[in-house]
Amino acid sequence: MAESSDSISVDMETIYLGGKEHIVRTGRGPVSVIVYGDQEKPALVTYPDLALNHMSCFQGLFFCPEAASLLLHNFCIYHISPPGHELGAAAICPDDTVPSVDDLADQIIEVLNYFRLGAVMCMGVTAGAYILTLFAIKYRERVLGLILVSPLCKAASWTEWLYNKVMSNLLYFYGMCGLLKECLLHRYFSKEVRGSAEVPESDIVQACRRLLDERQSINVLRFLQAMDSRPDITDGLKRLKCRTLIFVGENSPFHSEAVHMTSKLDRRYSALVEVQACGSVVTEEQPHAMLVPIEYFLMGYGFYRPCQLSGSPRSPLSPSCISPELLSPESMGLKLKPIKTRVSLHPKSTDR
């Protein structure tokens, strides 16, 4: 592994629907970054969950026309993949040192420095949410805000450790086998979309299953080992200076963790959105449930959708669907019946 901390970007020929891949070589190994949009705009950095990348973790959200108009209008998107999780990645040498979660967070600062980015908005899912939260704790001045989906903040529980041990053994001995994929799909999605003997699995699950076939098992194992050894960062949450918006599916295995994390954040600057009938990867399973909260979260920073789309009758962001109270930064939620989403209010809600 390279000892130098100098970053070198190698522009790849592959273009992903208007995005361009850069391989940024950091002191902790190379990192794939897919860049979408105008690099003169503010930056939105994403980080996916275990065994996923930007195509399998954020495509559902960014392919929503309303989300694309909001996010791509205001931001240049930097999709960071965990080492070896990018499309077409080769197997990492087994002799290379397994990075720690601190190493992964430190890679992000090197990516930001390479692209000459200042403070950025961050969006992460589960393991990726943990890495970005750790990054925000270590480099507070470089984070504008956090949008976290089914996040982790505590060390792995005994239950999670045992589950991860099973997945580690499957990865080591059998690779990306059918049973391992079922374990991962259970982690990501609710039973409603995973299907059953009577009901076929949904298109998003089928697509995710195909993309998992492309993952190198050793690369997934290394990220899993890093997350399995993660420290508890609960004490650091109070030091965060940025606003935080948390989404979690009510059927996510990490639901209680997200609620715990919200309770430890500064109540003046955080909100929890619980999405009904949804698993962990809300960005894929119910991306429309994220639109209204994200829009009003971003309004606190002066970001808005293009005006010409504001009156679309198909858009859940239409003013007629939104309570005016959401305009208050202290009142980040309500029961959004059109998208079956309930929101925990901070800090002054009395409706419990």
C-alpha positions as a LaTeX table, in Angstrom:
\begin{tabular}{lrrr}
\hline
Residue & $x$ (\AA) & $y$ (\AA) & $z$ (\AA) \\
\hline
Met1 & 0.00 & 0.00 & 0.00 \\
Ala2 & 1.30 & 3.39 & $-0.93$ \\
Glu3 & 2.82 & 5.40 & 1.87 \\
Ser4 & 2.55 & 8.76 & 0.13 \\
Ser5 & $-0.46$ & 10.90 & 0.92 \\
Asp6 & $-0.29$ & 12.64 & $-2.49$ \\
Ser7 & $-3.46$ & 12.12 & $-4.52$ \\
Ile8 & $-3.39$ & 11.33 & $-8.23$ \\
Ser9 & $-6.55$ & 11.28 & $-10.33$ \\
Val10 & $-6.69$ & 8.95 & $-13.31$ \\
Asp11 & $-9.61$ & 9.86 & $-15.59$ \\
Met12 & $-11.25$ & 6.68 & $-16.83$ \\
Glu13 & $-12.93$ & 6.40 & $-20.23$ \\
Thr14 & $-16.10$ & 5.02 & $-18.66$ \\
Ile15 & $-18.92$ & 7.53 & $-18.48$ \\
Tyr16 & $-21.85$ & 6.69 & $-16.20$ \\
Leu17 & $-24.96$ & 8.46 & $-17.50$ \\
Gly18 & $-23.19$ & 11.79 & $-17.63$ \\
Gly19 & $-20.83$ & 11.08 & $-14.73$ \\
Lys20 & $-17.10$ & 10.52 & $-15.00$ \\
Glu21 & $-15.00$ & 8.16 & $-12.93$ \\
His22 & $-11.82$ & 9.32 & $-11.23$ \\
Ile23 & $-9.44$ & 7.02 & $-9.37$ \\
Val24 & $-7.98$ & 9.08 & $-6.55$ \\
Arg25 & $-4.88$ & 7.46 & $-5.07$ \\
Thr26 & $-4.64$ & 8.26 & $-1.39$ \\
Gly27 & $-2.20$ & 7.31 & 1.31 \\
Arg28 & $-4.67$ & 4.60 & 2.33 \\
Gly29 & $-5.25$ & 3.13 & $-1.11$ \\
Pro30 & $-7.09$ & 4.08 & $-4.31$ \\
Val31 & $-10.67$ & 5.33 & $-4.22$ \\
Ser32 & $-13.17$ & 5.44 & $-7.07$ \\
Val33 & $-15.16$ & 8.69 & $-7.32$ \\
Ile34 & $-17.94$ & 9.18 & $-9.88$ \\
Val35 & $-18.53$ & 12.89 & $-10.49$ \\
Tyr36 & $-21.86$ & 14.14 & $-11.84$ \\
Gly37 & $-22.61$ & 17.71 & $-12.73$ \\
Asp38 & $-20.96$ & 21.11 & $-12.70$ \\
Gln39 & $-17.92$ & 21.11 & $-10.44$ \\
Glu40 & $-18.39$ & 24.84 & $-9.84$ \\
Lys41 & $-21.49$ & 24.02 & $-7.75$ \\
Pro42 & $-21.44$ & 23.04 & $-4.07$ \\
Ala43 & $-20.50$ & 19.40 & $-3.49$ \\
Leu44 & $-22.71$ & 16.55 & $-2.32$ \\
Val45 & $-20.68$ & 13.49 & $-1.31$ \\
Thr46 & $-22.31$ & 10.06 & $-1.12$ \\
Tyr47 & $-21.08$ & 6.81 & 0.45 \\
Pro48 & $-23.00$ & 3.50 & 0.07 \\
Asp49 & $-23.68$ & 0.55 & 2.32 \\
Leu50 & $-21.75$ & $-2.72$ & 2.44 \\
Ala51 & $-21.38$ & $-4.46$ & $-0.97$ \\
Leu52 & $-23.14$ & $-1.58$ & $-2.77$ \\
Asn53 & $-21.97$ & 1.31 & $-4.90$ \\
His54 & $-23.61$ & 4.40 & $-6.38$ \\
Met55 & $-25.52$ & 2.35 & $-8.96$ \\
Ser56 & $-27.08$ & $-0.04$ & $-6.47$ \\
Cys57 & $-27.50$ & 2.35 & $-3.53$ \\
Phe58 & $-28.39$ & 5.80 & $-4.90$ \\
Gln59 & $-29.75$ & 5.21 & $-8.41$ \\
Gly60 & $-33.37$ & 5.02 & $-7.22$ \\
Leu61 & $-33.16$ & 8.43 & $-5.54$ \\
Phe62 & $-31.22$ & 10.23 & $-8.25$ \\
Phe63 & $-33.42$ & 8.79 & $-11.01$ \\
Cys64 & $-36.51$ & 10.40 & $-9.45$ \\
Pro65 & $-37.16$ & 13.46 & $-11.65$ \\
Glu66 & $-38.06$ & 15.58 & $-8.61$ \\
Ala67 & $-34.93$ & 14.52 & $-6.70$ \\
Ala68 & $-32.73$ & 15.02 & $-9.75$ \\
Ser69 & $-34.12$ & 18.52 & $-10.27$ \\
Leu70 & $-33.48$ & 19.41 & $-6.64$ \\
Leu71 & $-30.07$ & 17.80 & $-6.14$ \\
Leu72 & $-28.47$ & 18.22 & $-9.55$ \\
His73 & $-29.73$ & 21.79 & $-9.79$ \\
Asn74 & $-27.92$ & 22.71 & $-6.59$ \\
Phe75 & $-24.98$ & 20.31 & $-6.33$ \\
Cys76 & $-22.18$ & 18.54 & $-8.10$ \\
Ile77 & $-22.43$ & 14.91 & $-6.94$ \\
Tyr78 & $-19.32$ & 13.00 & $-5.83$ \\
His79 & $-20.15$ & 9.29 & $-5.42$ \\
Ile80 & $-17.36$ & 7.70 & $-3.38$ \\
Ser81 & $-17.17$ & 3.90 & $-3.41$ \\
Pro82 & $-15.65$ & 1.85 & $-0.58$ \\
Pro83 & $-12.36$ & 0.32 & $-1.75$ \\
Gly84 & $-13.03$ & $-2.33$ & $-4.37$ \\
His85 & $-16.78$ & $-1.68$ & $-4.58$ \\
Glu86 & $-16.76$ & 0.32 & $-7.82$ \\
Leu87 & $-18.12$ & $-1.14$ & $-11.05$ \\
Gly88 & $-15.61$ & $-3.53$ & $-12.61$ \\
Ala89 & $-13.29$ & $-3.51$ & $-9.58$ \\
Ala90 & $-10.58$ & $-6.16$ & $-9.45$ \\
Ala91 & $-9.97$ & $-8.23$ & $-6.34$ \\
Ile92 & $-7.79$ & $-6.46$ & $-3.79$ \\
Cys93 & $-4.62$ & $-8.32$ & $-2.86$ \\
Pro94 & $-5.29$ & $-10.41$ & 0.28 \\
Asp95 & $-1.90$ & $-9.31$ & 1.66 \\
Asp96 & $-2.94$ & $-5.65$ & 1.75 \\
Thr97 & $-3.76$ & $-4.34$ & 5.20 \\
Val98 & $-7.48$ & $-4.18$ & 5.92 \\
Pro99 & $-8.36$ & $-0.49$ & 6.37 \\
Ser100 & $-9.98$ & 0.67 & 9.59 \\
Val101 & $-13.05$ & 2.89 & 9.62 \\
Asp102 & $-10.71$ & 5.78 & 10.50 \\
Asp103 & $-8.70$ & 5.01 & 7.37 \\
Leu104 & $-11.87$ & 5.10 & 5.27 \\
Ala105 & $-12.90$ & 8.43 & 6.81 \\
Asp106 & $-9.41$ & 9.82 & 6.19 \\
Gln107 & $-9.65$ & 8.77 & 2.55 \\
Ile108 & $-12.60$ & 11.13 & 2.19 \\
Ile109 & $-10.57$ & 14.15 & 3.31 \\
Glu110 & $-7.95$ & 13.28 & 0.72 \\
Val111 & $-10.64$ & 13.06 & $-1.96$ \\
Leu112 & $-11.99$ & 16.47 & $-0.93$ \\
Asn113 & $-8.51$ & 17.95 & $-0.98$ \\
Tyr114 & $-7.81$ & 16.50 & $-4.43$ \\
Phe115 & $-10.94$ & 18.08 & $-5.91$ \\
Arg116 & $-10.23$ & 21.29 & $-3.94$ \\
Leu117 & $-13.55$ & 21.12 & $-2.17$ \\
Gly118 & $-14.32$ & 23.09 & 0.96 \\
Ala119 & $-17.27$ & 22.18 & 3.17 \\
Val120 & $-19.55$ & 19.58 & 1.59 \\
Met121 & $-23.02$ & 18.09 & 2.07 \\
Cys122 & $-22.89$ & 14.36 & 2.85 \\
Met123 & $-25.33$ & 11.50 & 2.20 \\
Gly124 & $-24.63$ & 7.96 & 3.38 \\
Val125 & $-26.49$ & 4.67 & 3.83 \\
Thr126 & $-25.94$ & 2.40 & 6.89 \\
Ala127 & $-22.19$ & 1.55 & 6.80 \\
Gly128 & $-21.64$ & 4.57 & 4.55 \\
Ala129 & $-23.62$ & 6.72 & 6.98 \\
Tyr130 & $-21.28$ & 5.62 & 9.78 \\
Ile131 & $-18.18$ & 6.49 & 7.72 \\
Leu132 & $-19.53$ & 9.94 & 6.84 \\
Thr133 & $-20.60$ & 10.61 & 10.45 \\
Leu134 & $-17.12$ & 9.66 & 11.64 \\
Phe135 & $-15.70$ & 11.95 & 8.95 \\
Ala136 & $-17.95$ & 14.78 & 10.18 \\
Ile137 & $-16.76$ & 14.26 & 13.77 \\
Lys138 & $-13.09$ & 14.27 & 12.75 \\
Tyr139 & $-13.32$ & 17.10 & 10.21 \\
Arg140 & $-16.21$ & 19.24 & 11.42 \\
Glu141 & $-15.23$ & 22.28 & 9.38 \\
Arg142 & $-15.52$ & 20.27 & 6.13 \\
Val143 & $-19.16$ & 19.20 & 6.53 \\
Leu144 & $-22.15$ & 21.45 & 5.84 \\
Gly145 & $-24.79$ & 18.87 & 6.70 \\
Leu146 & $-25.51$ & 15.16 & 6.98 \\
Ile147 & $-28.30$ & 13.20 & 5.29 \\
Leu148 & $-28.09$ & 9.74 & 6.82 \\
Val149 & $-30.12$ & 6.66 & 5.86 \\
Ser150 & $-30.49$ & 3.86 & 8.46 \\
Pro151 & $-27.24$ & 4.99 & 10.12 \\
Leu152 & $-25.00$ & 3.25 & 12.63 \\
Cys153 & $-23.17$ & 4.95 & 15.48 \\
Lys154 & $-22.58$ & 2.25 & 18.10 \\
Ala155 & $-20.10$ & $-0.61$ & 18.03 \\
Ala156 & $-21.45$ & $-3.84$ & 16.58 \\
Ser157 & $-23.84$ & $-5.59$ & 18.97 \\
Trp158 & $-23.51$ & $-9.30$ & 19.69 \\
Thr159 & $-26.39$ & $-9.98$ & 17.33 \\
Glu160 & $-24.83$ & $-7.97$ & 14.53 \\
Trp161 & $-21.40$ & $-9.46$ & 15.23 \\
Leu162 & $-22.82$ & $-12.99$ & 14.92 \\
Tyr163 & $-24.67$ & $-12.10$ & 11.73 \\
Asn164 & $-21.52$ & $-10.54$ & 10.30 \\
Lys165 & $-19.52$ & $-13.60$ & 11.31 \\
Val166 & $-21.83$ & $-15.77$ & 9.24 \\
Met167 & $-21.46$ & $-13.42$ & 6.27 \\
Ser168 & $-17.66$ & $-13.31$ & 6.71 \\
Asn169 & $-17.43$ & $-17.10$ & 6.60 \\
Leu170 & $-19.66$ & $-17.27$ & 3.54 \\
Leu171 & $-17.54$ & $-14.64$ & 1.79 \\
Tyr172 & $-14.29$ & $-16.36$ & 2.70 \\
Phe173 & $-15.26$ & $-19.92$ & 1.82 \\
Tyr174 & $-17.98$ & $-19.55$ & $-0.83$ \\
Gly175 & $-17.70$ & $-16.04$ & $-2.25$ \\
Met176 & $-20.81$ & $-14.18$ & $-3.38$ \\
Cys177 & $-23.03$ & $-17.24$ & $-3.06$ \\
Gly178 & $-26.81$ & $-17.38$ & $-3.02$ \\
Leu179 & $-27.09$ & $-17.56$ & 0.77 \\
Leu180 & $-24.85$ & $-14.53$ & 1.22 \\
Lys181 & $-26.91$ & $-12.53$ & $-1.24$ \\
Glu182 & $-30.05$ & $-13.42$ & 0.73 \\
Cys183 & $-28.36$ & $-12.16$ & 3.92 \\
Leu184 & $-27.48$ & $-8.89$ & 2.23 \\
Leu185 & $-30.93$ & $-8.44$ & 0.68 \\
His186 & $-32.45$ & $-8.99$ & 4.13 \\
Arg187 & $-30.15$ & $-6.23$ & 5.40 \\
Tyr188 & $-31.20$ & $-3.84$ & 2.64 \\
Phe189 & $-34.91$ & $-4.37$ & 1.95 \\
Ser190 & $-38.23$ & $-5.06$ & 3.63 \\
Lys191 & $-40.06$ & $-8.34$ & 3.11 \\
Glu192 & $-42.66$ & $-6.48$ & 1.02 \\
Val193 & $-40.18$ & $-6.10$ & $-1.84$ \\
Arg194 & $-38.08$ & $-9.21$ & $-1.21$ \\
Gly195 & $-41.10$ & $-11.30$ & $-2.14$ \\
Ser196 & $-42.13$ & $-14.79$ & $-1.07$ \\
Ala197 & $-43.21$ & $-18.12$ & $-2.49$ \\
Glu198 & $-46.46$ & $-16.50$ & $-3.60$ \\
Val199 & $-45.21$ & $-13.00$ & $-4.50$ \\
Pro200 & $-42.22$ & $-12.44$ & $-6.82$ \\
Glu201 & $-39.46$ & $-10.16$ & $-5.64$ \\
Ser202 & $-39.58$ & $-6.61$ & $-6.92$ \\
Asp203 & $-37.55$ & $-5.17$ & $-9.78$ \\
Ile204 & $-35.27$ & $-3.25$ & $-7.40$ \\
Val205 & $-34.36$ & $-6.46$ & $-5.54$ \\
Gln206 & $-33.73$ & $-8.32$ & $-8.80$ \\
Ala207 & $-31.52$ & $-5.48$ & $-10.02$ \\
Cys208 & $-29.62$ & $-5.41$ & $-6.71$ \\
Arg209 & $-29.14$ & $-9.19$ & $-6.87$ \\
Arg210 & $-27.58$ & $-8.87$ & $-10.33$ \\
Leu211 & $-25.27$ & $-6.08$ & $-9.20$ \\
Leu212 & $-24.14$ & $-8.12$ & $-6.19$ \\
Asp213 & $-22.95$ & $-10.80$ & $-8.63$ \\
Glu214 & $-20.33$ & $-8.31$ & $-9.82$ \\
Arg215 & $-18.81$ & $-7.72$ & $-6.37$ \\
Gln216 & $-15.46$ & $-9.29$ & $-5.54$ \\
Ser217 & $-15.97$ & $-11.27$ & $-2.32$ \\
Ile218 & $-12.57$ & $-10.34$ & $-0.86$ \\
Asn219 & $-13.35$ & $-6.64$ & $-1.31$ \\
Val220 & $-16.71$ & $-6.96$ & 0.44 \\
Leu221 & $-15.09$ & $-8.98$ & 3.22 \\
Arg222 & $-12.56$ & $-6.23$ & 3.88 \\
Phe223 & $-15.25$ & $-3.56$ & 4.26 \\
Leu224 & $-17.27$ & $-5.90$ & 6.48 \\
Gln225 & $-14.23$ & $-6.51$ & 8.70 \\
Ala226 & $-13.64$ & $-2.76$ & 9.01 \\
Met227 & $-17.26$ & $-2.19$ & 10.05 \\
Asp228 & $-17.24$ & $-5.16$ & 12.41 \\
Ser229 & $-14.36$ & $-3.55$ & 14.32 \\
Arg230 & $-15.83$ & $-0.04$ & 14.37 \\
Pro231 & $-15.80$ & 1.91 & 17.65 \\
Asp232 & $-18.80$ & 3.53 & 19.28 \\
Ile233 & $-18.92$ & 7.16 & 18.15 \\
Thr234 & $-21.96$ & 8.17 & 20.21 \\
Asp235 & $-19.95$ & 10.54 & 22.41 \\
Gly236 & $-18.73$ & 12.42 & 19.36 \\
Leu237 & $-22.24$ & 13.18 & 18.08 \\
Lys238 & $-22.70$ & 16.11 & 20.46 \\
Arg239 & $-19.64$ & 17.75 & 18.92 \\
Leu240 & $-21.18$ & 17.87 & 15.47 \\
Lys241 & $-21.77$ & 21.43 & 14.30 \\
Cys242 & $-23.90$ & 20.60 & 11.25 \\
Arg243 & $-27.59$ & 19.88 & 10.77 \\
Thr244 & $-28.49$ & 16.22 & 10.43 \\
Leu245 & $-31.47$ & 14.61 & 8.69 \\
Ile246 & $-31.93$ & 10.90 & 9.39 \\
Phe247 & $-34.13$ & 8.48 & 7.46 \\
Val248 & $-34.86$ & 4.93 & 8.55 \\
Gly249 & $-37.28$ & 2.29 & 7.34 \\
Glu250 & $-39.54$ & 0.96 & 10.07 \\
Asn251 & $-38.57$ & $-2.59$ & 9.02 \\
Ser252 & $-34.84$ & $-1.91$ & 8.94 \\
Pro253 & $-32.66$ & $-4.14$ & 11.15 \\
Phe254 & $-31.00$ & $-0.87$ & 12.20 \\
His255 & $-34.16$ & 1.00 & 13.18 \\
Ser256 & $-33.35$ & 1.11 & 16.90 \\
Glu257 & $-29.82$ & 2.29 & 16.12 \\
Ala258 & $-31.16$ & 5.22 & 14.10 \\
Val259 & $-33.54$ & 6.18 & 16.92 \\
His260 & $-30.67$ & 5.96 & 19.43 \\
Met261 & $-28.46$ & 8.13 & 17.22 \\
Thr262 & $-31.17$ & 10.77 & 16.88 \\
Ser263 & $-31.59$ & 10.90 & 20.66 \\
Lys264 & $-27.88$ & 11.70 & 21.06 \\
Leu265 & $-27.73$ & 14.48 & 18.49 \\
Asp266 & $-28.34$ & 18.12 & 19.30 \\
Arg267 & $-32.13$ & 18.35 & 19.11 \\
Arg268 & $-32.00$ & 21.86 & 17.68 \\
Tyr269 & $-30.32$ & 20.66 & 14.50 \\
Ser270 & $-31.59$ & 17.12 & 13.84 \\
Ala271 & $-34.71$ & 15.33 & 12.64 \\
Leu272 & $-35.71$ & 11.69 & 12.21 \\
Val273 & $-37.94$ & 10.50 & 9.37 \\
Glu274 & $-39.33$ & 6.99 & 9.82 \\
Val275 & $-40.53$ & 5.50 & 6.53 \\
Gln276 & $-43.33$ & 2.99 & 6.85 \\
Ala277 & $-43.19$ & $-0.44$ & 5.17 \\
Cys278 & $-39.54$ & 0.04 & 4.20 \\
Gly279 & $-36.18$ & $-1.57$ & 4.90 \\
Ser280 & $-32.77$ & 0.04 & 5.34 \\
Val281 & $-31.99$ & 1.30 & 1.84 \\
Val282 & $-34.71$ & 3.92 & 1.61 \\
Thr283 & $-32.89$ & 5.51 & $-1.33$ \\
Glu284 & $-33.84$ & 2.48 & $-3.44$ \\
Glu285 & $-36.99$ & 1.09 & $-1.86$ \\
Gln286 & $-38.95$ & 4.30 & $-1.24$ \\
Pro287 & $-36.96$ & 7.23 & $-2.63$ \\
His288 & $-40.07$ & 9.40 & $-2.99$ \\
Ala289 & $-40.45$ & 9.34 & 0.79 \\
Met290 & $-37.21$ & 11.33 & 1.01 \\
Leu291 & $-38.13$ & 14.18 & $-1.29$ \\
Val292 & $-40.14$ & 16.52 & 0.93 \\
Pro293 & $-37.87$ & 16.25 & 4.01 \\
Ile294 & $-34.75$ & 16.74 & 1.88 \\
Glu295 & $-36.21$ & 19.76 & 0.14 \\
Tyr296 & $-36.98$ & 21.52 & 3.40 \\
Phe297 & $-33.72$ & 20.42 & 4.96 \\
Leu298 & $-31.86$ & 22.03 & 2.05 \\
Met299 & $-33.97$ & 25.20 & 2.26 \\
Gly300 & $-32.18$ & 25.90 & 5.53 \\
Tyr301 & $-29.01$ & 26.29 & 3.45 \\
Gly302 & $-30.64$ & 28.41 & 0.74 \\
Phe303 & $-30.98$ & 25.60 & $-1.81$ \\
Tyr304 & $-34.19$ & 25.36 & $-3.86$ \\
Arg305 & $-35.66$ & 23.46 & $-6.77$ \\
Pro306 & $-35.90$ & 25.15 & $-10.18$ \\
Cys307 & $-39.05$ & 27.28 & $-10.20$ \\
Gln308 & $-40.46$ & 25.79 & $-13.37$ \\
Leu309 & $-41.07$ & 22.44 & $-11.65$ \\
Ser310 & $-42.72$ & 23.80 & $-8.54$ \\
Gly311 & $-46.25$ & 23.46 & $-9.89$ \\
Ser312 & $-46.02$ & 19.91 & $-11.26$ \\
Pro313 & $-49.21$ & 18.09 & $-10.27$ \\
Arg314 & $-47.32$ & 14.79 & $-10.21$ \\
Ser315 & $-44.69$ & 16.00 & $-7.81$ \\
Pro316 & $-44.99$ & 15.19 & $-4.10$ \\
Leu317 & $-43.06$ & 18.40 & $-3.61$ \\
Ser318 & $-46.00$ & 20.48 & $-4.81$ \\
Pro319 & $-46.93$ & 23.19 & $-2.26$ \\
Ser320 & $-50.45$ & 21.78 & $-1.88$ \\
Cys321 & $-48.98$ & 18.60 & $-0.37$ \\
Ile322 & $-46.88$ & 20.37 & 2.24 \\
Ser323 & $-47.81$ & 21.92 & 5.55 \\
Pro324 & $-46.48$ & 25.48 & 5.84 \\
Glu325 & $-45.07$ & 24.64 & 9.27 \\
Leu326 & $-42.34$ & 22.64 & 7.55 \\
Leu327 & $-40.76$ & 25.94 & 6.52 \\
Ser328 & $-39.61$ & 26.36 & 10.11 \\
Pro329 & $-36.16$ & 24.80 & 10.71 \\
Glu330 & $-37.37$ & 23.76 & 14.15 \\
Ser331 & $-40.33$ & 21.89 & 12.69 \\
Met332 & $-38.86$ & 19.37 & 10.28 \\
Gly333 & $-41.75$ & 16.97 & 10.06 \\
Leu334 & $-45.36$ & 15.96 & 9.94 \\
Lys335 & $-47.28$ & 12.89 & 8.94 \\
Leu336 & $-46.87$ & 12.89 & 5.18 \\
Lys337 & $-49.85$ & 10.79 & 4.21 \\
Pro338 & $-49.24$ & 10.83 & 0.43 \\
Ile339 & $-45.94$ & 8.98 & 0.97 \\
Lys340 & $-46.83$ & 7.11 & 4.16 \\
Thr341 & $-43.97$ & 8.61 & 6.08 \\
Arg342 & $-43.95$ & 9.68 & 9.68 \\
Val343 & $-41.45$ & 12.14 & 11.08 \\
Ser344 & $-40.16$ & 12.55 & 14.61 \\
Leu345 & $-40.11$ & 16.22 & 15.50 \\
His346 & $-37.23$ & 18.05 & 17.18 \\
Pro347 & $-37.18$ & 19.86 & 19.40 \\
Lys348 & $-40.57$ & 21.11 & 20.55 \\
Ser349 & $-43.09$ & 18.54 & 19.42 \\
Thr350 & $-45.76$ & 17.72 & 21.97 \\
Asp351 & $-47.68$ & 15.32 & 19.72 \\
Arg352 & $-46.42$ & 11.97 & 20.91 \\
\hline
\end{tabular}
